mmCIF file of C-alpha atoms in Angstrom:
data_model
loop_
_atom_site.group_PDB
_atom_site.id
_atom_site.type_symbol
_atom_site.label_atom_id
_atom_site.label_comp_id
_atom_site.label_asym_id
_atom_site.label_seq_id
_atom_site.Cartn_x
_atom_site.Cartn_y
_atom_site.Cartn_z
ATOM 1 C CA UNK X 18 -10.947 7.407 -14.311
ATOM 2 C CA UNK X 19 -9.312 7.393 -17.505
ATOM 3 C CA UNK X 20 -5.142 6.129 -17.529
ATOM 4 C CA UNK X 21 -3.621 7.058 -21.109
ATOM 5 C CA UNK X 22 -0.155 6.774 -21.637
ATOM 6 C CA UNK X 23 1.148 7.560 -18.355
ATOM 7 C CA UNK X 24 -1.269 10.440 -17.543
ATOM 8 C CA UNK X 25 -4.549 10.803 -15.252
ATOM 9 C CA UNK X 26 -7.843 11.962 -17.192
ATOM 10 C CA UNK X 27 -5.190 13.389 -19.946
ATOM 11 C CA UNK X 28 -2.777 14.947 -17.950
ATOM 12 C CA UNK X 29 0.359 13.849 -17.875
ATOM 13 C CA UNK X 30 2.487 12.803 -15.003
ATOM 14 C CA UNK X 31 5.596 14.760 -15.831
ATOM 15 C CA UNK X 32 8.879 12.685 -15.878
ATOM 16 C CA UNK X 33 8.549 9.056 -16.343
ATOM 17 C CA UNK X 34 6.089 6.768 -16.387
ATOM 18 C CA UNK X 35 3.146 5.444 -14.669
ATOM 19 C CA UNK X 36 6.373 2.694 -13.504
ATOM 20 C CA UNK X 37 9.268 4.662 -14.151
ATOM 21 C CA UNK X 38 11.480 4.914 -11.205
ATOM 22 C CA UNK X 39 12.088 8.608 -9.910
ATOM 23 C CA UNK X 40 15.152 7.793 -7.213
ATOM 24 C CA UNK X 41 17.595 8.461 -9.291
ATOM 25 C CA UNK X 42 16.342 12.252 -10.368
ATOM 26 C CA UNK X 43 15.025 13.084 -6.645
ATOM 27 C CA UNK X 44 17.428 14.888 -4.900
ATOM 28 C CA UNK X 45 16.056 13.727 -1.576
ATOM 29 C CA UNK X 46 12.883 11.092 -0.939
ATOM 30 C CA UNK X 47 11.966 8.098 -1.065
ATOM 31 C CA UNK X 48 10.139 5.501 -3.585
ATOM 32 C CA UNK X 49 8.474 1.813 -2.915
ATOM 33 C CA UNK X 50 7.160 -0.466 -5.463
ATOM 34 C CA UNK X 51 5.090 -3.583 -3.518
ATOM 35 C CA UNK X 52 3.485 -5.848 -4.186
ATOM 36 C CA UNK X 53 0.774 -8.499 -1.944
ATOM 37 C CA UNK X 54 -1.096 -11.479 -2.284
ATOM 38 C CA UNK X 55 -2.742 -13.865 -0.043
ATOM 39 C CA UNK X 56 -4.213 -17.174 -0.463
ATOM 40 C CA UNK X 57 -7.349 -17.448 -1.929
ATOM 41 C CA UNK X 58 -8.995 -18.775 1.178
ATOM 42 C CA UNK X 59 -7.699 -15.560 3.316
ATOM 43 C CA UNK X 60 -5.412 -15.423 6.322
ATOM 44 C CA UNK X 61 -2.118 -16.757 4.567
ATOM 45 C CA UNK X 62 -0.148 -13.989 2.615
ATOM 46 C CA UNK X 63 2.753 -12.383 1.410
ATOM 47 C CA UNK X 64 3.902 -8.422 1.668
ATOM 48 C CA UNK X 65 6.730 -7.380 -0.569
ATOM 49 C CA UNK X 66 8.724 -4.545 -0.837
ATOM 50 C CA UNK X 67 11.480 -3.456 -3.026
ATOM 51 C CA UNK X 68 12.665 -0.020 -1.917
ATOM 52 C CA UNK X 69 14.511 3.108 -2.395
ATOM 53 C CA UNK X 70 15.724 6.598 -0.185
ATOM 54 C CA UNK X 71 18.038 8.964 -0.625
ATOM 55 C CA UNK X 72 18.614 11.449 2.200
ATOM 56 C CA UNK X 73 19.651 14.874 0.809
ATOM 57 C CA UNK X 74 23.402 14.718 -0.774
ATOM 58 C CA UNK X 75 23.901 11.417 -0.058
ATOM 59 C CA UNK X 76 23.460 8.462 -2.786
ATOM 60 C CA UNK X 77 20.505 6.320 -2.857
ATOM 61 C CA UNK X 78 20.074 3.312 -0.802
ATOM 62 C CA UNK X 79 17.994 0.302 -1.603
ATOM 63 C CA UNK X 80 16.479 -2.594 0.736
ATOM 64 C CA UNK X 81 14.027 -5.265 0.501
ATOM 65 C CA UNK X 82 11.422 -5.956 2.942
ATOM 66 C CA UNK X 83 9.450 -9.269 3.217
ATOM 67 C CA UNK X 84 6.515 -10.809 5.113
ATOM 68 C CA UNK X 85 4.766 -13.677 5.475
ATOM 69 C CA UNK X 86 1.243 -13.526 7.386
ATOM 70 C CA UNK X 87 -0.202 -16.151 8.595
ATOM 71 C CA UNK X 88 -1.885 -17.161 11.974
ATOM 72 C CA UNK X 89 0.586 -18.259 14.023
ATOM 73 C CA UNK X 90 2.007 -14.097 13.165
ATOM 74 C CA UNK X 91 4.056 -12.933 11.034
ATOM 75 C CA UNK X 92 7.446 -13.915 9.426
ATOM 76 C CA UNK X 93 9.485 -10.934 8.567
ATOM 77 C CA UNK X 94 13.401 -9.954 7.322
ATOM 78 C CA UNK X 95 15.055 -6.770 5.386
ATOM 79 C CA UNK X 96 17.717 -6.990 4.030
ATOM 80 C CA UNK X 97 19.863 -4.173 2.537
ATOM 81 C CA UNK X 98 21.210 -3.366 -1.489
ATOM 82 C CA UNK X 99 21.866 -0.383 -3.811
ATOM 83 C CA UNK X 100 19.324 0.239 -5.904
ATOM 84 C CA UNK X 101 19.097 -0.027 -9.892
ATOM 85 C CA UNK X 102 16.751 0.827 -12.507
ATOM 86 C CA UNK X 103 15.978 -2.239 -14.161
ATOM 87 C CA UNK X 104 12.523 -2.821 -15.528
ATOM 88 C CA UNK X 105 11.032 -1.293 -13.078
ATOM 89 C CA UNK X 106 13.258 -1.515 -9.813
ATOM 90 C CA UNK X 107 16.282 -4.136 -8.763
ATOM 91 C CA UNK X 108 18.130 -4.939 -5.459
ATOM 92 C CA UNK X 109 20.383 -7.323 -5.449
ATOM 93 C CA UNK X 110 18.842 -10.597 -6.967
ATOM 94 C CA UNK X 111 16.059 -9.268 -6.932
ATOM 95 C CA UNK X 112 13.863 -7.785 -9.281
ATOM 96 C CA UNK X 113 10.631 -5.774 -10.017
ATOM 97 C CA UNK X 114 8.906 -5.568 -13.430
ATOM 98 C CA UNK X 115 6.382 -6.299 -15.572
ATOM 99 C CA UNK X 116 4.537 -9.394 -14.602
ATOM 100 C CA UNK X 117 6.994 -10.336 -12.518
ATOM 101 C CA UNK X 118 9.105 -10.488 -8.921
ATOM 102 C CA UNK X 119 11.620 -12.531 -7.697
ATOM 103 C CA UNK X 120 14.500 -12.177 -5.677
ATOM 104 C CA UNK X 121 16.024 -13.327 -1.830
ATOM 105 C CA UNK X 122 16.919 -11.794 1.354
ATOM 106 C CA UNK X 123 19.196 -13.509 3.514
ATOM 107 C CA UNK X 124 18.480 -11.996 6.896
ATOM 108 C CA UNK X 125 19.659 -12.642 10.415
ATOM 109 C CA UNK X 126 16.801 -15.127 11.344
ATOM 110 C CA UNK X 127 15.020 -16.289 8.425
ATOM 111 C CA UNK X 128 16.330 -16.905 4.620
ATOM 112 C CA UNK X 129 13.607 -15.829 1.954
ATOM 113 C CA UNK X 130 12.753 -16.368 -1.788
ATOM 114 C CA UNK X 131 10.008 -15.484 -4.339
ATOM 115 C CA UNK X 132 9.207 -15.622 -7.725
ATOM 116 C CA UNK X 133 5.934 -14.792 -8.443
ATOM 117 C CA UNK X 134 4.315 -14.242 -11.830
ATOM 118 C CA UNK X 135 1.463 -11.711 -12.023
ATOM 119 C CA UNK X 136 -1.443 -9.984 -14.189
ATOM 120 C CA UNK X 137 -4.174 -7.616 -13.342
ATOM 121 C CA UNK X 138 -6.129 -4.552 -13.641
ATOM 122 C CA UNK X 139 -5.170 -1.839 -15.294
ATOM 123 C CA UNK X 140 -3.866 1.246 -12.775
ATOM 124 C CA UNK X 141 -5.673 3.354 -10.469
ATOM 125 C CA UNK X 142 -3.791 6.904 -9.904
ATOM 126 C CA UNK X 143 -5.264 7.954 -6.357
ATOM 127 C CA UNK X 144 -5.075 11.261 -6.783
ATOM 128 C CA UNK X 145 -7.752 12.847 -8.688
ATOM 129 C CA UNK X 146 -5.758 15.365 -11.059
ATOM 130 C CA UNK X 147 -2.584 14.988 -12.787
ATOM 131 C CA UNK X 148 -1.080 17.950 -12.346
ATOM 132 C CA UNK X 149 -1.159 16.165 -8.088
ATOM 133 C CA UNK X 150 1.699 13.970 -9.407
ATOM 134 C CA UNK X 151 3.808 17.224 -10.071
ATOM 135 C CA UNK X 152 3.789 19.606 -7.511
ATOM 136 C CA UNK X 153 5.202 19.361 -4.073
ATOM 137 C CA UNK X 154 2.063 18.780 -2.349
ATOM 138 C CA UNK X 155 1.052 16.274 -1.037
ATOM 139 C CA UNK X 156 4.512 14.544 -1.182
ATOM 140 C CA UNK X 157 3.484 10.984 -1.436
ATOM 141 C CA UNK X 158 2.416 10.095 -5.033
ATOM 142 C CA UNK X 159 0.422 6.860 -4.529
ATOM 143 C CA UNK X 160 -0.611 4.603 -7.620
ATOM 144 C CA UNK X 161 -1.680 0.793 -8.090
ATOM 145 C CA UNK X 162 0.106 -0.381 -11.465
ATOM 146 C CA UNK X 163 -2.656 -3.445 -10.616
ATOM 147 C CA UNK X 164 -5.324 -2.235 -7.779
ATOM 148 C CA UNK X 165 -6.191 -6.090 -8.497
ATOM 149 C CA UNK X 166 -4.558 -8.738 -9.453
ATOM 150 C CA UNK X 167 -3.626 -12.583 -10.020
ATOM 151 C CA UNK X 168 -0.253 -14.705 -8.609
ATOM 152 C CA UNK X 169 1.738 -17.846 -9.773
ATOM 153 C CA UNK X 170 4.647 -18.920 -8.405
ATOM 154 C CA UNK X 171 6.594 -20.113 -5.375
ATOM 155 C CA UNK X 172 7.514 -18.777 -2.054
ATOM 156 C CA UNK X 173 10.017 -20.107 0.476
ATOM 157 C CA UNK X 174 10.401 -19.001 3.552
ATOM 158 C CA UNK X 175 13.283 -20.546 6.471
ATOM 159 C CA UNK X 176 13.121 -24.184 3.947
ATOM 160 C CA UNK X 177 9.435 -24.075 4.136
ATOM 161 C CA UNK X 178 8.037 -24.012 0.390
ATOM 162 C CA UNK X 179 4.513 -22.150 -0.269
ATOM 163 C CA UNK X 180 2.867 -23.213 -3.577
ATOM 164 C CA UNK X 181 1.238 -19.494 -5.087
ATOM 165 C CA UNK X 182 -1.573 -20.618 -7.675
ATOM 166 C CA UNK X 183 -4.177 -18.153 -8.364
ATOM 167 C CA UNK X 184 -3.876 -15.840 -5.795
ATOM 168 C CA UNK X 185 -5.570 -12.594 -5.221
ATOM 169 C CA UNK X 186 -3.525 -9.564 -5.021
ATOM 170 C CA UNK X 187 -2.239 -6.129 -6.085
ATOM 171 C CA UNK X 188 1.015 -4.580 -7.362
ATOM 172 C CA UNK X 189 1.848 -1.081 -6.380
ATOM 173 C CA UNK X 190 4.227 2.121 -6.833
ATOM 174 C CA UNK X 191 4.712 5.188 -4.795
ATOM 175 C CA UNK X 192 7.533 7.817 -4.514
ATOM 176 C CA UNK X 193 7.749 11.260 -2.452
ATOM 177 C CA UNK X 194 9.888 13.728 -0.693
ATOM 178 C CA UNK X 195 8.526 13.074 2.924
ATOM 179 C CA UNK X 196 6.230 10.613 4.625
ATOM 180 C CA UNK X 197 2.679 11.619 5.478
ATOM 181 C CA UNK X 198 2.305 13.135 9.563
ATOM 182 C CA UNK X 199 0.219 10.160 9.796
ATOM 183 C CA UNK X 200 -1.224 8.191 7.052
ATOM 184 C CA UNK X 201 -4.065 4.925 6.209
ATOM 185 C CA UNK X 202 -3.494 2.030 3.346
ATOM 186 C CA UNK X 203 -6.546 0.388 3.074
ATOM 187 C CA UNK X 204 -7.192 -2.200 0.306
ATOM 188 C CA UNK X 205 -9.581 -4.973 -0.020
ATOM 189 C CA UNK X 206 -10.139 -7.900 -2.813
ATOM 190 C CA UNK X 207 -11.606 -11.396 -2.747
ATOM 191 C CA UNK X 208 -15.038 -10.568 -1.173
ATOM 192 C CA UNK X 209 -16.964 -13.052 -0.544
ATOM 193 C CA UNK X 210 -19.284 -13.780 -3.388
ATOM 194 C CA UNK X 211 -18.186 -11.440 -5.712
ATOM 195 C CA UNK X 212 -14.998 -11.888 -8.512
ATOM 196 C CA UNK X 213 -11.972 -10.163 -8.979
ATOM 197 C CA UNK X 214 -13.781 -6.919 -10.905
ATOM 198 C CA UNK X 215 -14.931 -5.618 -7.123
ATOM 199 C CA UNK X 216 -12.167 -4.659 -5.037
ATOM 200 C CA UNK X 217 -11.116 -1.524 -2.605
ATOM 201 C CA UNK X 218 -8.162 0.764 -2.569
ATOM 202 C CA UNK X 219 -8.087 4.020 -0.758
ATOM 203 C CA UNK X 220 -4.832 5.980 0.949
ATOM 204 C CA UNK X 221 -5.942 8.377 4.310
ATOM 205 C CA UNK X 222 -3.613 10.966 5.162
ATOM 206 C CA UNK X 223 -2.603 13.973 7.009
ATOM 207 C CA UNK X 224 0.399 16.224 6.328
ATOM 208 C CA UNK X 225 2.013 18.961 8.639
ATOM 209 C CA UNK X 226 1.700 22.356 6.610
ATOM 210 C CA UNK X 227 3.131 26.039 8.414
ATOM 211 C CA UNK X 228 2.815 23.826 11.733
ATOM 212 C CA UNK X 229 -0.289 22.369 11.926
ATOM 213 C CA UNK X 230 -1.654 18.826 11.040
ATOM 214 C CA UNK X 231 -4.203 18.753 8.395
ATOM 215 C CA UNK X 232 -7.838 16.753 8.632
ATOM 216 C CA UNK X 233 -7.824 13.199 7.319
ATOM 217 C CA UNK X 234 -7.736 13.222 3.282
ATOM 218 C CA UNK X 235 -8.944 9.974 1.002
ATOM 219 C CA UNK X 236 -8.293 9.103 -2.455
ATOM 220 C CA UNK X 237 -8.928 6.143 -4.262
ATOM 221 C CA UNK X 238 -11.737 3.964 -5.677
ATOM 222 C CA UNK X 239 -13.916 1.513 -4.611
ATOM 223 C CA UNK X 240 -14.672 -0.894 -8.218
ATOM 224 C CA UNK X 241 -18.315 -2.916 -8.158
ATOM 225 C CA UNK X 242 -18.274 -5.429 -10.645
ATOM 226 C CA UNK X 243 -15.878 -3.405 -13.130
ATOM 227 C CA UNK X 244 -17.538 -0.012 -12.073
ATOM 228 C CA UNK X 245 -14.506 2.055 -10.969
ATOM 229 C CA UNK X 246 -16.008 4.968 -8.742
ATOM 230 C CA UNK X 247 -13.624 7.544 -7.017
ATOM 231 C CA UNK X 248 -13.545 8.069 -3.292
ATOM 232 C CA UNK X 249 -12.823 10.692 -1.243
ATOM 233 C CA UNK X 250 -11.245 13.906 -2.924
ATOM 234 C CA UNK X 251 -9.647 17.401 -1.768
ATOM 235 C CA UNK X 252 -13.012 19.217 -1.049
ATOM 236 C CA UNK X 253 -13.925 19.588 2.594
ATOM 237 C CA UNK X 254 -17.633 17.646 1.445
ATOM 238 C CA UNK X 255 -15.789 14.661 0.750
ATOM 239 C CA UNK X 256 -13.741 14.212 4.030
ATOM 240 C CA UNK X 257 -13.573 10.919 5.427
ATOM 241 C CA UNK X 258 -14.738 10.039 9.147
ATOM 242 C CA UNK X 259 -11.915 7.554 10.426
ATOM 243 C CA UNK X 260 -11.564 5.972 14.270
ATOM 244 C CA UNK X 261 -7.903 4.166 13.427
ATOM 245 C CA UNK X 262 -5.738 2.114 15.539
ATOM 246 C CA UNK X 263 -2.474 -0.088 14.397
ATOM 247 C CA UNK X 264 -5.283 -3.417 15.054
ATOM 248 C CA UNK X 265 -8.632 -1.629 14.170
ATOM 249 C CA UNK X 266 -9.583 0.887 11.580
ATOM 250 C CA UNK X 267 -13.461 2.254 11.818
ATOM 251 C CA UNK X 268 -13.978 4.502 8.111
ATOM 252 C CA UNK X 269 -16.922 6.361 6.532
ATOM 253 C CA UNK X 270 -15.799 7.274 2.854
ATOM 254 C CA UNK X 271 -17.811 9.544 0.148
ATOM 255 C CA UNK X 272 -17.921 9.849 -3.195
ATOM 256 C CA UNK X 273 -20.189 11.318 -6.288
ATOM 257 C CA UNK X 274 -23.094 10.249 -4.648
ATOM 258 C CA UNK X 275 -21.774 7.214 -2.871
ATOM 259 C CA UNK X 276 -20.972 6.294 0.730
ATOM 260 C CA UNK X 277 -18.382 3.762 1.584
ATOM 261 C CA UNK X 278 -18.427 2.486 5.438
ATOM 262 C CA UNK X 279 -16.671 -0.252 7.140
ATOM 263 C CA UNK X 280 -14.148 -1.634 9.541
ATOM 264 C CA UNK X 281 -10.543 -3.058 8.612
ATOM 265 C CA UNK X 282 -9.253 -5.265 11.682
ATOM 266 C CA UNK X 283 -6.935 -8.048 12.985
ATOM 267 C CA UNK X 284 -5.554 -9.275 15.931
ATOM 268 C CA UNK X 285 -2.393 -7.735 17.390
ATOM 269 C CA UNK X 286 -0.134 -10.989 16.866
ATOM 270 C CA UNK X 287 -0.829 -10.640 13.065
ATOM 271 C CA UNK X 288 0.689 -7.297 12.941
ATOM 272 C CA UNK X 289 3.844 -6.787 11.859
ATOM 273 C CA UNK X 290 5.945 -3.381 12.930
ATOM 274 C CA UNK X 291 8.425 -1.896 10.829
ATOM 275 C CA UNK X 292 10.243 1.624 10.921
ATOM 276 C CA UNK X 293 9.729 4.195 7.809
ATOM 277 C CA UNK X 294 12.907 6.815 7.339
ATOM 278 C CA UNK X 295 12.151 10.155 6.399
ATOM 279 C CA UNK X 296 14.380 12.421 4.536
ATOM 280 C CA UNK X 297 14.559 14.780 6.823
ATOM 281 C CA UNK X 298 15.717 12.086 9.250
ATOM 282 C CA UNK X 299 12.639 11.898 11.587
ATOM 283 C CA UNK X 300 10.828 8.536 10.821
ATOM 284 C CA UNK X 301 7.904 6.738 11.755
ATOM 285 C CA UNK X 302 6.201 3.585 13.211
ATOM 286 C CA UNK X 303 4.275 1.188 10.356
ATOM 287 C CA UNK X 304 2.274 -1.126 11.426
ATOM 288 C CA UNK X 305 0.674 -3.597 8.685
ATOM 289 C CA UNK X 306 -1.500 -6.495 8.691
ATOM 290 C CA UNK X 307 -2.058 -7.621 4.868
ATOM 291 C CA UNK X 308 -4.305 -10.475 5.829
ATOM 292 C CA UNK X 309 -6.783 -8.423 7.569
ATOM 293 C CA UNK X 310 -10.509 -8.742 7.754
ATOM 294 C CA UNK X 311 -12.565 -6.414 6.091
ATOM 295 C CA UNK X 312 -15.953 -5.331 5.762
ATOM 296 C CA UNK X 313 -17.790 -2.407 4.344
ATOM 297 C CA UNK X 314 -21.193 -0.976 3.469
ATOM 298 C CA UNK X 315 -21.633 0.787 -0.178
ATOM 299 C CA UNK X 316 -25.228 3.449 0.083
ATOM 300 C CA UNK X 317 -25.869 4.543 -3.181
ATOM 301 C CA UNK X 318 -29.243 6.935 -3.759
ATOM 302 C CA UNK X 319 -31.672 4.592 -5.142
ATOM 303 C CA UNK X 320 -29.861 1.289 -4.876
ATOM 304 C CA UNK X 321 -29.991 -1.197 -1.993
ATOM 305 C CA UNK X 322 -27.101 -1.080 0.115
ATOM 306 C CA UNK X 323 -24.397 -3.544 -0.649
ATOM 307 C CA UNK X 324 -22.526 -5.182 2.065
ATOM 308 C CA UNK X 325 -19.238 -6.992 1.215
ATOM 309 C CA UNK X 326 -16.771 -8.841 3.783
ATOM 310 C CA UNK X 327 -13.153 -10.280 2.768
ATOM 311 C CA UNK X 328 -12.378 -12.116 6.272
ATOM 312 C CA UNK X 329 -8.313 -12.682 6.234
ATOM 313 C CA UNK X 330 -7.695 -11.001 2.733
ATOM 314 C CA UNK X 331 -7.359 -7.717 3.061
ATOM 315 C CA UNK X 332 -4.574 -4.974 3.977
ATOM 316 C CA UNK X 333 -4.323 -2.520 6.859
ATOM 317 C CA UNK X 334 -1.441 -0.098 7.356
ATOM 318 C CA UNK X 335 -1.174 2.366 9.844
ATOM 319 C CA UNK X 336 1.553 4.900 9.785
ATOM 320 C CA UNK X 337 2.289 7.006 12.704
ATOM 321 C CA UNK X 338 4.701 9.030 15.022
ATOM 322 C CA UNK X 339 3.901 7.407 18.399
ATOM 323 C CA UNK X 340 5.955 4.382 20.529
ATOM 324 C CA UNK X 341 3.350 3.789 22.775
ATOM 325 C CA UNK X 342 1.318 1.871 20.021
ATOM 326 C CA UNK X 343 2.210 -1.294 21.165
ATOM 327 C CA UNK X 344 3.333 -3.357 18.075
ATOM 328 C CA UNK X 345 6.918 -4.970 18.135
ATOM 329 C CA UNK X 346 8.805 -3.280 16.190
ATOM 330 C CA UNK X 347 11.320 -5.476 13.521
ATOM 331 C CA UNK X 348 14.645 -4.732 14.620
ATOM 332 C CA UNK X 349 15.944 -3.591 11.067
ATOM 333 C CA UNK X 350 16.689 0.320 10.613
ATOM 334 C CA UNK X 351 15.896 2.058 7.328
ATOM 335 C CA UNK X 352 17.094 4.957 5.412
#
C-alpha cells in the first residue's frame, strides 16, 4: 500500500497530515496519538497515550494516560491538561513528535516519566481508500505513523527507573467523531525467529447505523519479511470470524488470497481497564493488555503455512459497552 505525501494509494487525506492534529478543527470528537513498546524479551511494557476530546461547543480537553505491564499487573495513572498543537500533540510537559515522547503525570498513586527516542516503519493507513479518511463513515480514522518500530530511552515509574534500549514497538494516530459500538486493536511484533520487517496490525469494528449494529469489519496488514499485505476490507468476502473477550481474542482474517488465524490472550491480572468518553456523552469500557501473547497461522495458496508466536509482546484491546466484563476499571473519568 503505497503512502505519498500524506495520502493512501494517491488520494489524499484532506486536511492535514498523515500527523497533523485535527482537535482543533473538529467541532466535536476525539483524537489519540500512542505509542507502545515492550522489552525485547516480552512481558514488560509500556502503553502511552497523549489525548484529545472535545464534546460539542465546549473547548477541547487533553489528558495523558500511562501504563506499565508487567507480571505482577499493571501500573497505571491519567492525569489531566489542555491540549496544544506542537509537533505533533503536547499536554503539559509532555510532548509527542517526531522521533520522540517525553513528558510526566503526577497522579494520585503513582508519579510517572518517559522519554523515549524512536524510529520505524514507514505508516500503514488501515483503511483501504483515501477518500475513508474523509467522509463521516466509519468515524474512527485509524493509522500507524510506525506499525513497527525501535525505543531508547528511560522510564520511571513511583522512583523505580526502567532502562529502554532497543525495544520493539509502534507509534500510532487516530481521530473521529464517535467511538466504534464495539471495536478490536490487535497488533503483534517481535515473533519469535523472525526480525522487525514481520509484524501484525489490524483494527475490528462494529458501528451502530439507523439502529442496528453492523458485522465485525478488519483493516490492516499483516507484513512477512517486508511484504506488506492488506487484511480484511469492506466487502462481505473479506469479513473476519472473531470469538473476543477483554482476556481472550480467537480471529480468522482474509486477504487477496491470504488467511490470517490466531489467538491474542493474557491473564486477567495483566489487564488494565480504562473508560473511553464519547461525544455524545455515552462512553465505553477498554480493556488492554499490551504485553499479550500472540499467535497466528498465515495459509497462502501454494505456500506452506507459516506459524508465528510473540509470547508477552503483543497488544490486545477490547472496547465495549458492557460492566459485567469483569476488569477493574482505573478510577480516572475522561472526556
Amino acid at each position: 500500500m503505497a503512502v505519498r505525501g500524506g495520502a493512501v494509494n494517491g488520494e489524499p487525506l484532506g486536511a492535514g497530515s498523515l500527523t497533523g492534529a485535527r482537535f482543533p478543527d473538529m467541532p466535536a470528537g476525539y483524537e489519540s496519538y500512542y505509542l507502545r513498546a515492550c522489552h525485547p524479551d516480552g512481558g514488560l511494557g509500556v502503553w502511552i497515550r497523549y489525548t484529545a476530546h472535545r464534546r460539542p461547543g465546549a473547548q477541547p480537553t487533553g489528558a495523558l494516560w500511562f501504563t506499565l505491564f508487567e507480571e505482577s499487573g499493571p501500573t497505571a495513572t491519567k492525569v489531566s491538561g489542555p491540549p496544544v498543537v506542537a509537533d505533533w500533540i503536547r499536554i503539559g510537559d509532555a510532548a509527542l513528535g517526531p522521533g520522540r515522547a517525553h513528558g510526566s503525570a503526577h497522579g494520585p498513586a503513582h508519579d510517572v516519566a518517559w522519554d523515549l527516542r524512536f524510529s520505524g516503519a514507514a505508516p500503514l493507513c488501515h483503511l483501504p481508500f483515501g477518500p475513508l479518511y474523509r467522509v463521516p463513515v466509519p468515524r474512527t480514522k485509524p493509522v500507524s505513523l510506525h506499525p513497527v518500530a525501535r525505543f531508547d530511552g528511560s522510564i520511571t515509574v513511583g522512583g523505580r527507573d526502567i532502562e529502554v534500549s532497543a525495544w520493539p514497538g509502534m507509534v500510532g494516530h487516530n481521530w473521529g467523531a464517535q467511538h466504534a459500538e464495539r471495536w478490536i486493536w490487535l497488533h503483534g511484533m517481535g515473533f519469535l525467529g523472525a526480525g522487525d520487517t514481520t509484524w501484525l496490525d489490524l483494527t475490528f469494528g462494529r458501528i451502530r447505523i439507523g439502529g442496528r449494529v453492523t458485522p465485525w469489519v478488519a483493516n490492516g496488514a499483516i507484513a512477512i519479511r517486508g511484504e506488506r499485505i492488506r487484511l480484511g476490507g469492506l466487502t462481505r468476502d473479506r469479513r473476519p470470524r472473531i470469538e473476543e473477550s477483554p482476556a481472550h481474542l480467537w480471529f480468522a482474517v482474509p486477504g487477496k488470497e491470504i488467511v490470517v488465524a490466531g489467538t491474542a490472550e493474557a491473564p486477567r491480572e495483566r489487564v488494565v481497564g480504562w473508560v473511553y468518553a464519547d461525544p455524545d456523552g455515552s462512553d465505553h469500557h477498554t480493556a488492554n493488555c499490551s504485553v499479550a501473547d500472540l499467535t497466528i497461522r498465515v495459509a497462502r495458496p501454494g505456500l506452506p503455512a507459516l506459524n508465528l508466536r510473540a509470547p508477552g509482546l503483543a497488544a490486545y484491546e477490547l472496547g465495549m459497552r458492557e460492566r459485567d466484563h469483569g476488569i477493574p476499571i482505573q478510577p480516572f473519568p475522561d472526556g
